[in-house]
Amino acid sequence: MKVLVIGSGVAGLVAALESSEAGHDVTLLTKSDLATSNTRFAQGGVAVVLGDDDTVAEHVADTLVAGAGLSDPDTVGILCFEGPDAIGELIDRGVQFDMHGDELAHGLEAAHSHPRILHAGGDATGAGIAYALIEQLRRSPVTIREQTTAVDLLIRDGRCFGVTLLDGDELHADAVVLATGGAGQLFPYTTNPEVATADGIAMALRAGAVAADLEFYQFHPTSLAAPGNFLVSEAVRGEGAVLLDVDGNRFTDELAPRDQVARAIAAQMAKQGGAPVRLDATRFGSEFLAKRFPNIDAACRSQGFDWGVEPIPVAPAAHYYMGGVRADAWGRTSLPGLYAVGEVACNGLHGANRLASNSLLEGAVYGRRVVEAFAMGDAHDPFEPTWAEPIAVDLGGGRPDGEPFARSDLQQLMWDAAGLARNADDLAEAAAELATWRAPEVTDAKSAEDANLLVVARAVVASALARQESRGGHYRTDFPESDPAQATHSAVVAR
Ligand code: FAD
Ligand code: SIN
Protein backbone atom coordinates (compact mmCIF):
# COMPACT_ATOMS: atom_id res chain seq x y z
CA MET A 1 0.00 0.00 0.00
CA LYS A 2 0.97 3.66 -0.34
CA VAL A 3 2.12 5.20 2.93
CA LEU A 4 2.74 8.90 3.47
CA VAL A 5 4.75 9.81 6.56
CA ILE A 6 4.77 13.47 7.59
CA GLY A 7 7.76 14.40 9.74
CA SER A 8 11.37 13.31 10.13
CA GLY A 9 11.87 12.99 13.89
CA VAL A 10 12.42 9.63 15.52
CA ALA A 11 8.76 8.63 15.15
CA GLY A 12 8.54 9.48 11.44
CA LEU A 13 11.93 8.00 10.59
CA VAL A 14 11.18 4.71 12.35
CA ALA A 15 7.67 4.54 10.85
CA ALA A 16 9.01 5.19 7.34
CA LEU A 17 11.82 2.62 7.60
CA GLU A 18 9.55 -0.03 9.10
CA SER A 19 6.83 0.58 6.53
CA SER A 20 9.30 0.36 3.69
CA GLU A 21 10.82 -2.84 5.08
CA ALA A 22 7.30 -4.29 5.32
CA GLY A 23 6.99 -3.81 1.55
CA HIS A 24 4.94 -0.62 1.41
CA ASP A 25 5.52 2.19 -1.06
CA VAL A 26 6.60 4.99 1.28
CA THR A 27 7.02 8.74 0.88
CA LEU A 28 8.34 10.82 3.78
CA LEU A 29 7.92 14.56 3.71
CA THR A 30 9.35 17.07 6.08
CA LYS A 31 9.01 20.82 6.07
CA SER A 32 12.66 21.69 6.63
CA ASP A 33 15.67 19.40 6.16
CA LEU A 34 15.56 15.85 7.50
CA ALA A 35 17.59 16.68 10.60
CA THR A 36 15.47 19.61 11.80
CA SER A 37 13.20 18.25 14.51
CA ASN A 38 12.78 18.10 18.27
CA THR A 39 14.48 14.72 18.07
CA ARG A 40 17.70 16.24 16.77
CA PHE A 41 17.92 18.46 19.88
CA ALA A 42 17.13 15.84 22.54
CA GLN A 43 19.90 15.76 25.07
CA GLY A 44 19.51 13.76 28.26
CA GLY A 45 18.74 10.38 26.82
CA VAL A 46 16.38 7.51 26.32
CA ALA A 47 14.87 5.47 29.12
CA VAL A 48 14.89 1.70 28.83
CA VAL A 49 15.06 -1.28 31.17
CA LEU A 50 18.35 -3.06 30.64
CA GLY A 51 18.28 -5.90 33.08
CA ASP A 52 20.55 -5.48 36.10
CA ASP A 53 18.14 -5.16 38.99
CA ASP A 54 15.71 -2.91 37.05
CA THR A 55 12.32 -4.24 35.89
CA VAL A 56 9.67 -3.35 33.34
CA ALA A 57 7.17 -3.16 36.21
CA GLU A 58 9.25 -0.41 37.85
CA HIS A 59 9.59 1.58 34.62
CA VAL A 60 5.79 1.29 34.27
CA ALA A 61 5.28 2.42 37.87
CA ASP A 62 7.57 5.47 37.47
CA THR A 63 5.77 6.48 34.27
CA LEU A 64 2.35 6.15 35.90
CA VAL A 65 3.42 8.30 38.87
CA ALA A 66 4.68 11.04 36.52
CA GLY A 67 1.40 10.86 34.56
CA ALA A 68 -0.51 12.03 37.66
CA GLY A 69 -3.40 9.61 37.34
CA LEU A 70 -4.01 10.01 33.61
CA SER A 71 -1.52 7.61 32.00
CA ASP A 72 -3.14 4.58 30.48
CA PRO A 73 -1.52 1.49 32.10
CA ASP A 74 -1.80 -0.65 28.94
CA THR A 75 -0.16 1.98 26.74
CA VAL A 76 2.58 2.49 29.33
CA GLY A 77 3.08 -1.27 29.59
CA ILE A 78 3.59 -1.50 25.83
CA LEU A 79 6.23 1.25 25.91
CA CYS A 80 8.21 -0.29 28.74
CA PHE A 81 7.86 -3.89 27.61
CA GLU A 82 8.65 -3.28 23.93
CA GLY A 83 11.31 -0.65 24.74
CA PRO A 84 14.33 -2.98 24.94
CA ASP A 85 13.53 -4.50 21.52
CA ALA A 86 13.02 -1.08 19.96
CA ILE A 87 16.37 0.10 21.34
CA GLY A 88 18.05 -3.06 20.06
CA GLU A 89 16.64 -2.22 16.66
CA LEU A 90 17.96 1.36 16.84
CA ILE A 91 21.40 -0.09 17.59
CA ASP A 92 21.04 -2.45 14.61
CA ARG A 93 20.16 0.60 12.51
CA GLY A 94 23.47 2.21 13.48
CA VAL A 95 22.72 4.29 16.58
CA GLN A 96 25.79 4.34 18.81
CA PHE A 97 24.87 4.78 22.44
CA ASP A 98 27.70 5.64 24.84
CA MET A 99 29.42 2.63 26.38
CA HIS A 100 30.92 2.00 29.78
CA GLY A 101 33.45 -0.72 29.13
CA ASP A 102 31.55 -3.49 27.35
CA GLU A 103 28.16 -2.35 28.57
CA LEU A 104 25.75 0.38 27.51
CA ALA A 105 26.36 3.31 29.86
CA HIS A 106 23.12 4.09 31.69
CA GLY A 107 22.49 6.93 34.09
CA LEU A 108 19.92 7.89 36.70
CA GLU A 109 17.48 10.74 36.12
CA ALA A 110 14.99 12.45 38.42
CA ALA A 111 11.78 10.42 38.97
CA HIS A 112 13.33 7.19 37.62
CA SER A 113 13.77 4.57 40.33
CA HIS A 114 16.76 2.95 38.56
CA PRO A 115 19.62 4.06 36.34
CA ARG A 116 18.10 3.36 32.90
CA ILE A 117 18.92 6.41 30.76
CA LEU A 118 21.07 5.67 27.72
CA HIS A 119 22.81 8.56 26.03
CA ALA A 120 24.80 9.18 22.89
CA GLY A 121 27.62 11.68 22.43
CA GLY A 122 27.26 12.68 26.10
CA ASP A 123 24.36 15.12 25.76
CA ALA A 124 23.58 14.63 22.06
CA THR A 125 21.34 11.56 22.23
CA GLY A 126 18.72 12.86 19.82
CA ALA A 127 21.31 13.81 17.22
CA GLY A 128 22.89 10.36 17.55
CA ILE A 129 19.53 8.74 16.84
CA ALA A 130 18.45 11.16 14.11
CA TYR A 131 21.64 11.03 12.04
CA ALA A 132 21.89 7.23 12.14
CA LEU A 133 18.26 6.81 11.04
CA ILE A 134 18.59 9.49 8.35
CA GLU A 135 21.60 7.71 6.94
CA GLN A 136 19.58 4.50 6.74
CA LEU A 137 16.62 6.31 5.23
CA ARG A 138 18.80 7.76 2.49
CA ARG A 139 19.89 4.23 1.59
CA SER A 140 16.31 2.89 1.64
CA PRO A 141 13.72 2.96 -1.21
CA VAL A 142 11.69 5.60 0.69
CA THR A 143 10.95 8.69 -1.42
CA ILE A 144 12.22 11.68 0.56
CA ARG A 145 10.78 15.15 0.12
CA GLU A 146 12.52 17.82 2.19
CA GLN A 147 11.39 21.47 2.38
CA THR A 148 7.83 20.23 1.78
CA THR A 149 5.07 21.44 4.08
CA ALA A 150 1.83 19.50 4.48
CA VAL A 151 -1.00 22.02 4.81
CA ASP A 152 -4.22 20.04 5.11
CA LEU A 153 -5.52 16.50 5.16
CA LEU A 154 -7.66 15.26 2.28
CA ILE A 155 -10.86 13.55 3.41
CA ARG A 156 -13.38 11.65 1.29
CA ASP A 157 -16.32 9.67 2.68
CA GLY A 158 -14.91 10.08 6.17
CA ARG A 159 -11.53 8.63 5.25
CA CYS A 160 -8.16 10.38 5.01
CA PHE A 161 -6.56 9.79 1.61
CA GLY A 162 -3.68 12.25 1.47
CA VAL A 163 -2.53 15.80 2.03
CA THR A 164 -2.36 19.10 0.25
CA LEU A 165 0.95 20.93 -0.01
CA LEU A 166 1.77 24.62 0.03
CA ASP A 167 1.77 24.89 -3.76
CA GLY A 168 -1.70 23.31 -3.90
CA ASP A 169 -0.43 19.91 -5.08
CA GLU A 170 -2.04 16.83 -3.59
CA LEU A 171 -0.28 13.68 -2.43
CA HIS A 172 -2.53 10.62 -2.18
CA ALA A 173 -1.95 7.57 0.01
CA ASP A 174 -3.75 4.64 1.63
CA ALA A 175 -2.31 5.57 5.01
CA VAL A 176 -1.22 9.02 6.22
CA VAL A 177 1.02 8.99 9.29
CA LEU A 178 1.24 12.24 11.22
CA ALA A 179 4.66 12.40 12.93
CA THR A 180 4.80 16.18 13.05
CA GLY A 181 6.09 16.53 16.62
CA GLY A 182 5.35 19.23 19.15
CA ALA A 183 4.01 22.72 19.56
CA GLY A 184 6.61 24.69 21.52
CA GLN A 185 6.19 27.67 19.20
CA LEU A 186 2.84 28.37 20.88
CA PHE A 187 4.97 30.12 23.49
CA PRO A 188 7.66 32.82 23.33
CA TYR A 189 10.08 30.77 25.42
CA THR A 190 10.62 27.22 24.22
CA THR A 191 13.34 24.62 23.94
CA ASN A 192 11.79 23.47 20.64
CA PRO A 193 13.13 24.43 17.22
CA GLU A 194 11.11 26.66 14.86
CA VAL A 195 9.41 23.74 13.10
CA ALA A 196 7.39 22.86 16.25
CA THR A 197 4.23 24.74 15.31
CA ALA A 198 1.47 22.24 16.15
CA ASP A 199 0.76 21.59 12.45
CA GLY A 200 -0.35 17.98 12.88
CA ILE A 201 -2.86 18.76 15.62
CA ALA A 202 -4.31 21.68 13.64
CA MET A 203 -4.59 19.64 10.44
CA ALA A 204 -6.27 16.78 12.28
CA LEU A 205 -8.74 19.08 14.05
CA ARG A 206 -9.64 20.85 10.80
CA ALA A 207 -10.24 17.45 9.20
CA GLY A 208 -12.65 16.44 11.97
CA ALA A 209 -10.39 14.21 14.08
CA VAL A 210 -10.50 14.13 17.87
CA ALA A 211 -7.63 15.70 19.84
CA ALA A 212 -7.11 15.02 23.53
CA ASP A 213 -5.56 16.37 26.73
CA LEU A 214 -4.63 19.66 25.07
CA GLU A 215 -4.40 21.48 28.42
CA PHE A 216 -1.34 19.44 29.43
CA TYR A 217 1.90 21.13 28.42
CA GLN A 218 5.24 20.40 30.05
CA PHE A 219 7.47 23.38 30.85
CA HIS A 220 11.12 22.52 31.39
CA PRO A 221 12.56 24.29 34.44
CA THR A 222 15.97 25.14 33.04
CA SER A 223 16.55 26.69 29.68
CA LEU A 224 19.39 29.14 29.21
CA ALA A 225 17.83 32.58 29.80
CA ALA A 226 19.21 33.93 26.53
CA PRO A 227 17.90 34.05 22.95
CA GLY A 228 17.02 30.54 21.74
CA ASN A 229 16.32 29.17 25.24
CA PHE A 230 18.83 26.36 24.80
CA LEU A 231 17.91 23.45 27.05
CA VAL A 232 20.12 22.91 30.09
CA SER A 233 19.38 19.26 30.69
CA GLU A 234 17.93 17.90 33.91
CA ALA A 235 21.00 15.66 33.88
CA VAL A 236 23.03 18.71 34.99
CA ARG A 237 20.92 18.95 38.15
CA GLY A 238 21.08 15.17 38.34
CA GLU A 239 24.87 15.50 38.60
CA GLY A 240 24.40 17.91 41.53
CA ALA A 241 24.16 21.45 40.10
CA VAL A 242 22.02 23.72 42.30
CA LEU A 243 19.56 26.58 41.70
CA LEU A 244 20.28 29.96 43.31
CA ASP A 245 18.25 33.13 43.79
CA VAL A 246 19.67 36.62 43.17
CA ASP A 247 21.26 36.56 46.63
CA GLY A 248 23.01 33.27 45.93
CA ASN A 249 20.70 31.14 48.13
CA ARG A 250 19.07 27.84 47.19
CA PHE A 251 15.28 28.11 47.08
CA THR A 252 13.89 24.74 45.94
CA ASP A 253 14.56 21.01 45.70
CA GLU A 254 16.33 20.80 42.34
CA LEU A 255 15.23 17.19 41.77
CA ALA A 256 11.53 17.56 42.55
CA PRO A 257 9.15 16.75 39.63
CA ARG A 258 9.73 18.96 36.60
CA ASP A 259 6.49 20.95 36.86
CA GLN A 260 7.14 21.76 40.53
CA VAL A 261 10.70 22.96 39.87
CA ALA A 262 9.48 25.04 36.90
CA ARG A 263 6.81 26.72 39.02
CA ALA A 264 9.25 27.31 41.89
CA ILE A 265 11.60 29.06 39.47
CA ALA A 266 8.78 31.12 37.96
CA ALA A 267 7.65 32.18 41.46
CA GLN A 268 11.23 33.07 42.42
CA MET A 269 11.64 35.07 39.21
CA ALA A 270 8.43 36.98 40.00
CA LYS A 271 9.86 37.84 43.43
CA GLN A 272 13.05 39.04 41.73
CA GLY A 273 11.19 41.34 39.36
CA GLY A 274 11.48 38.89 36.45
CA ALA A 275 15.24 38.35 36.68
CA PRO A 276 16.27 34.76 35.89
CA VAL A 277 17.56 32.49 38.63
CA ARG A 278 21.04 30.92 38.37
CA LEU A 279 22.12 27.35 37.89
CA ASP A 280 25.41 26.73 39.65
CA ALA A 281 27.48 23.89 38.19
CA THR A 282 30.83 25.50 39.03
CA ARG A 283 31.80 22.77 41.49
CA PHE A 284 32.40 20.44 38.53
CA GLY A 285 34.84 22.77 36.78
CA SER A 286 35.08 23.64 33.10
CA GLU A 287 36.93 20.49 32.03
CA PHE A 288 34.36 18.03 33.39
CA LEU A 289 31.42 20.05 32.06
CA ALA A 290 32.91 20.28 28.56
CA LYS A 291 33.42 16.51 28.51
CA ARG A 292 30.13 15.38 30.05
CA PHE A 293 27.89 18.03 28.43
CA PRO A 294 29.68 19.13 25.23
CA ASN A 295 26.57 20.61 23.57
CA ILE A 296 25.41 22.62 26.56
CA ASP A 297 28.98 23.75 27.10
CA ALA A 298 29.18 25.01 23.52
CA ALA A 299 25.79 26.75 23.83
CA CYS A 300 26.84 28.48 27.06
CA ARG A 301 30.11 29.61 25.55
CA SER A 302 28.41 30.90 22.41
CA GLN A 303 26.32 33.15 24.68
CA GLY A 304 29.40 34.31 26.56
CA PHE A 305 29.05 32.17 29.71
CA ASP A 306 31.76 29.96 31.19
CA TRP A 307 29.60 27.78 33.41
CA GLY A 308 32.68 26.14 34.91
CA VAL A 309 33.45 29.38 36.74
CA GLU A 310 30.11 31.24 37.01
CA PRO A 311 26.48 30.26 37.64
CA ILE A 312 24.39 30.65 34.47
CA PRO A 313 20.97 32.39 34.14
CA VAL A 314 18.13 29.90 33.60
CA ALA A 315 14.34 30.17 33.22
CA PRO A 316 11.46 27.81 32.40
CA ALA A 317 10.48 27.22 28.77
CA ALA A 318 7.77 25.25 26.94
CA HIS A 319 9.23 21.83 26.25
CA TYR A 320 6.91 18.91 25.55
CA TYR A 321 3.25 18.49 24.58
CA MET A 322 1.44 15.67 26.34
CA GLY A 323 -1.76 16.52 24.46
CA GLY A 324 -2.21 15.73 20.80
CA VAL A 325 -4.21 13.87 18.20
CA ARG A 326 -6.13 11.12 19.99
CA ALA A 327 -4.60 7.83 18.93
CA ASP A 328 -4.70 4.25 20.11
CA ALA A 329 -1.81 1.89 20.84
CA TRP A 330 -1.25 1.35 17.09
CA GLY A 331 -1.38 5.02 16.21
CA ARG A 332 -4.91 4.81 14.78
CA THR A 333 -6.89 8.03 15.11
CA SER A 334 -10.62 8.69 15.00
CA LEU A 335 -10.35 9.15 11.20
CA PRO A 336 -9.81 5.97 9.14
CA GLY A 337 -6.65 6.22 7.07
CA LEU A 338 -5.07 8.73 9.48
CA TYR A 339 -2.46 7.64 12.03
CA ALA A 340 -0.49 9.63 14.61
CA VAL A 341 2.77 8.66 16.32
CA GLY A 342 5.32 10.42 18.52
CA GLU A 343 4.83 13.78 20.18
CA VAL A 344 1.89 14.79 17.93
CA ALA A 345 -0.12 11.83 19.24
CA CYS A 346 -1.99 11.53 22.50
CA ASN A 347 -2.35 7.83 23.17
CA GLY A 348 -2.57 8.04 26.95
CA LEU A 349 1.08 7.20 27.53
CA HIS A 350 2.20 10.39 29.24
CA GLY A 351 -1.07 11.29 30.96
CA ALA A 352 -0.88 14.72 32.57
CA ASN A 353 2.93 14.80 32.68
CA ARG A 354 5.68 12.98 30.80
CA LEU A 355 8.45 11.14 32.56
CA ALA A 356 11.80 12.48 31.30
CA SER A 357 13.46 10.45 28.54
CA ASN A 358 10.30 8.52 27.67
CA SER A 359 9.56 10.32 24.41
CA LEU A 360 12.47 9.21 22.26
CA LEU A 361 11.50 5.72 23.34
CA GLU A 362 7.89 6.46 22.45
CA GLY A 363 8.90 7.35 18.88
CA ALA A 364 10.94 4.17 18.53
CA VAL A 365 8.22 1.89 19.95
CA TYR A 366 5.08 3.45 18.45
CA GLY A 367 6.80 4.22 15.13
CA ARG A 368 7.12 0.45 14.77
CA ARG A 369 3.62 -0.40 15.95
CA VAL A 370 1.87 1.76 13.36
CA VAL A 371 2.97 -0.67 10.66
CA GLU A 372 1.04 -3.43 12.46
CA ALA A 373 -2.05 -1.25 12.18
CA PHE A 374 -1.69 -1.11 8.38
CA ALA A 375 -1.68 -4.91 8.37
CA MET A 376 -4.95 -4.97 10.32
CA GLY A 377 -6.60 -2.94 7.56
CA ASP A 378 -10.17 -1.78 7.66
CA ALA A 379 -11.38 -5.27 8.57
CA HIS A 380 -10.18 -4.60 12.10
CA ASP A 381 -12.61 -2.89 14.46
CA PRO A 382 -12.35 0.83 13.84
CA PHE A 383 -10.71 2.92 16.48
CA GLU A 384 -13.21 4.32 18.98
CA PRO A 385 -12.15 7.40 20.91
CA THR A 386 -13.89 6.34 24.10
CA TRP A 387 -12.14 8.55 26.64
CA ALA A 388 -14.43 11.53 26.95
CA GLU A 389 -17.24 13.28 25.15
CA PRO A 390 -15.28 15.83 23.09
CA ILE A 391 -16.03 19.50 23.65
CA ALA A 392 -16.72 21.29 20.38
CA VAL A 393 -14.60 24.43 20.05
CA ASP A 394 -14.91 27.09 17.40
CA LEU A 395 -11.49 26.78 15.80
CA GLY A 396 -12.36 28.35 12.49
CA GLY A 397 -10.80 31.30 10.78
CA GLY A 398 -12.18 33.79 13.26
CA ARG A 399 -14.30 36.74 12.24
CA PRO A 400 -13.85 37.52 8.55
CA ASP A 401 -13.43 41.15 9.60
CA GLY A 402 -11.24 40.09 12.54
CA GLU A 403 -7.83 41.38 13.34
CA PRO A 404 -4.72 39.95 11.72
CA PHE A 405 -2.29 38.96 14.48
CA ALA A 406 1.47 38.73 14.91
CA ARG A 407 2.88 35.37 16.02
CA SER A 408 4.72 37.08 18.86
CA ASP A 409 1.37 38.41 20.20
CA LEU A 410 -0.13 34.93 20.18
CA GLN A 411 2.93 33.52 21.95
CA GLN A 412 2.89 36.20 24.66
CA LEU A 413 -0.85 35.77 25.20
CA MET A 414 -0.38 32.01 25.58
CA TRP A 415 2.52 32.47 28.00
CA ASP A 416 0.55 34.90 30.16
CA ALA A 417 -2.78 33.03 30.19
CA ALA A 418 -2.00 29.38 29.42
CA GLY A 419 1.60 29.08 30.63
CA LEU A 420 2.91 27.66 33.90
CA ALA A 421 0.05 29.06 36.02
CA ARG A 422 -3.48 29.58 34.75
CA ASN A 423 -6.75 30.95 36.11
CA ALA A 424 -10.32 31.32 34.84
CA ASP A 425 -10.23 35.09 34.34
CA ASP A 426 -7.04 35.13 32.26
CA LEU A 427 -8.10 32.09 30.24
CA ALA A 428 -11.54 33.56 29.50
CA GLU A 429 -9.96 36.83 28.45
CA ALA A 430 -7.49 34.98 26.22
CA ALA A 431 -10.32 32.96 24.65
CA ALA A 432 -12.22 36.16 23.88
CA GLU A 433 -9.14 37.80 22.41
CA LEU A 434 -8.24 34.78 20.26
CA ALA A 435 -11.80 34.65 18.95
CA THR A 436 -11.38 38.13 17.46
CA TRP A 437 -8.26 37.20 15.52
CA ARG A 438 -8.42 36.29 11.87
CA ALA A 439 -6.42 33.35 10.56
CA PRO A 440 -4.04 34.49 7.84
CA GLU A 441 -4.58 33.45 4.26
CA VAL A 442 -2.15 30.59 3.65
CA THR A 443 0.36 31.76 1.08
CA ASP A 444 3.62 30.41 2.46
CA ALA A 445 5.05 28.20 5.23
CA LYS A 446 4.91 30.98 7.84
CA SER A 447 1.26 31.83 7.23
CA ALA A 448 0.35 28.11 7.28
CA GLU A 449 2.09 27.79 10.65
CA ASP A 450 0.41 30.91 12.03
CA ALA A 451 -3.00 29.56 11.03
CA ASN A 452 -2.17 26.29 12.79
CA LEU A 453 -0.93 28.03 15.94
CA LEU A 454 -4.20 30.00 16.13
CA VAL A 455 -6.33 26.83 15.85
CA VAL A 456 -4.36 25.03 18.54
CA ALA A 457 -4.11 28.07 20.84
CA ARG A 458 -7.91 28.27 20.87
CA ALA A 459 -8.16 24.56 21.62
CA VAL A 460 -5.56 24.75 24.43
CA VAL A 461 -7.29 27.69 26.10
CA ALA A 462 -10.72 26.02 25.88
CA SER A 463 -9.32 22.81 27.36
CA ALA A 464 -7.49 24.64 30.14
CA LEU A 465 -10.64 26.57 31.03
CA ALA A 466 -12.67 23.37 31.18
CA ARG A 467 -10.33 21.56 33.59
CA GLN A 468 -11.09 23.13 36.95
CA GLU A 469 -8.32 21.46 38.93
CA SER A 470 -4.53 21.20 38.90
CA ARG A 471 -2.88 18.05 37.62
CA GLY A 472 0.56 17.37 36.13
CA GLY A 473 1.49 20.06 33.64
CA HIS A 474 -1.84 21.91 34.07
CA TYR A 475 -1.75 24.24 37.09
CA ARG A 476 -4.71 26.46 37.99
CA THR A 477 -4.08 29.05 40.72
CA ASP A 478 -7.87 29.16 41.30
CA PHE A 479 -8.05 25.35 41.67
CA PRO A 480 -4.62 24.46 43.07
CA GLU A 481 -5.53 20.90 44.12
CA SER A 482 -6.23 17.80 42.04
CA ASP A 483 -9.86 16.73 42.04
CA PRO A 484 -10.33 12.93 41.89
CA ALA A 485 -13.66 13.49 40.10
CA GLN A 486 -11.74 15.09 37.21
CA ALA A 487 -9.15 12.33 36.81
CA THR A 488 -10.28 11.76 33.25
CA HIS A 489 -8.93 12.65 29.83
CA SER A 490 -10.34 15.59 27.93
CA ALA A 491 -11.15 15.70 24.24
CA VAL A 492 -11.76 18.41 21.65
CA VAL A 493 -13.24 18.53 18.15
CA ALA A 494 -13.68 21.50 15.87
CA ARG A 495 -17.20 22.90 15.85
P1 FAD B 1 9.96 15.64 16.05
O1 FAD B 1 11.28 15.08 16.37
O2 FAD B 1 9.67 16.98 16.57
O3 FAD B 1 9.80 15.68 14.46
C1 FAD B 1 8.69 16.33 13.86
C2 FAD B 1 8.97 16.46 12.38
O4 FAD B 1 7.79 16.86 11.69
C3 FAD B 1 10.02 17.50 12.04
O5 FAD B 1 10.85 16.94 11.08
C4 FAD B 1 9.21 18.65 11.44
O6 FAD B 1 9.93 19.45 10.55
C5 FAD B 1 8.13 17.87 10.74
N1 FAD B 1 6.91 18.64 10.46
C6 FAD B 1 6.14 19.34 11.33
N2 FAD B 1 5.08 19.89 10.70
C7 FAD B 1 5.18 19.53 9.38
C8 FAD B 1 4.40 19.80 8.23
N3 FAD B 1 3.30 20.59 8.27
N4 FAD B 1 4.80 19.29 7.05
C9 FAD B 1 5.91 18.52 6.96
N5 FAD B 1 6.70 18.24 8.03
C10 FAD B 1 6.34 18.74 9.24
N6 FAD B 1 12.97 13.35 24.91
C11 FAD B 1 13.61 12.28 25.46
O7 FAD B 1 13.05 11.19 25.49
N7 FAD B 1 14.87 12.43 25.96
C12 FAD B 1 15.52 13.61 25.96
O8 FAD B 1 16.65 13.70 26.40
C13 FAD B 1 14.87 14.74 25.39
N8 FAD B 1 15.48 15.94 25.35
C14 FAD B 1 14.89 16.97 24.66
C15 FAD B 1 15.58 18.15 24.48
C16 FAD B 1 15.05 19.18 23.71
C17 FAD B 1 15.80 20.46 23.52
C18 FAD B 1 13.77 19.01 23.13
C19 FAD B 1 13.17 20.09 22.30
C20 FAD B 1 13.06 17.83 23.32
C21 FAD B 1 13.61 16.80 24.09
N9 FAD B 1 12.95 15.61 24.27
C22 FAD B 1 13.58 14.55 24.85
C23 FAD B 1 11.63 15.38 23.65
C24 FAD B 1 11.82 14.61 22.34
O9 FAD B 1 12.95 15.10 21.67
C25 FAD B 1 10.63 14.74 21.43
O10 FAD B 1 9.43 14.54 22.13
C26 FAD B 1 10.69 13.70 20.31
O11 FAD B 1 11.96 13.75 19.71
C27 FAD B 1 9.59 13.93 19.31
O12 FAD B 1 9.83 13.13 18.19
P2 FAD B 1 8.79 13.15 17.00
O13 FAD B 1 9.37 12.26 15.95
O14 FAD B 1 7.45 12.89 17.48
O15 FAD B 1 8.79 14.67 16.49
C1 SIN C 1 16.45 16.88 29.75
O1 SIN C 1 17.51 16.42 29.34
O2 SIN C 1 16.32 17.55 30.77
C2 SIN C 1 15.25 16.67 28.91
C3 SIN C 1 14.91 15.24 28.90
C4 SIN C 1 13.54 15.06 28.39
O3 SIN C 1 12.86 16.03 28.06
O4 SIN C 1 13.12 13.90 28.33
XYZ file of N, CA and C in Angstrom, residues 183 259 293 297 433 467 482:
21
model
N 4.702 21.447 19.751
C 4.008 22.717 19.556
C 4.652 23.839 20.367
N 7.455 19.846 36.814
C 6.490 20.954 36.861
C 6.642 21.745 38.153
N 29.014 17.343 29.098
C 27.894 18.033 28.425
C 28.426 18.917 27.287
N 27.763 22.946 26.917
C 28.980 23.747 27.097
C 29.161 24.705 25.914
N -10.088 37.114 23.290
C -9.139 37.805 22.405
C -8.838 36.944 21.159
N -10.850 22.398 32.493
C -10.326 21.560 33.586
C -10.147 22.418 34.839
N -5.628 18.755 42.984
C -6.230 17.795 42.045
C -7.590 17.386 42.583
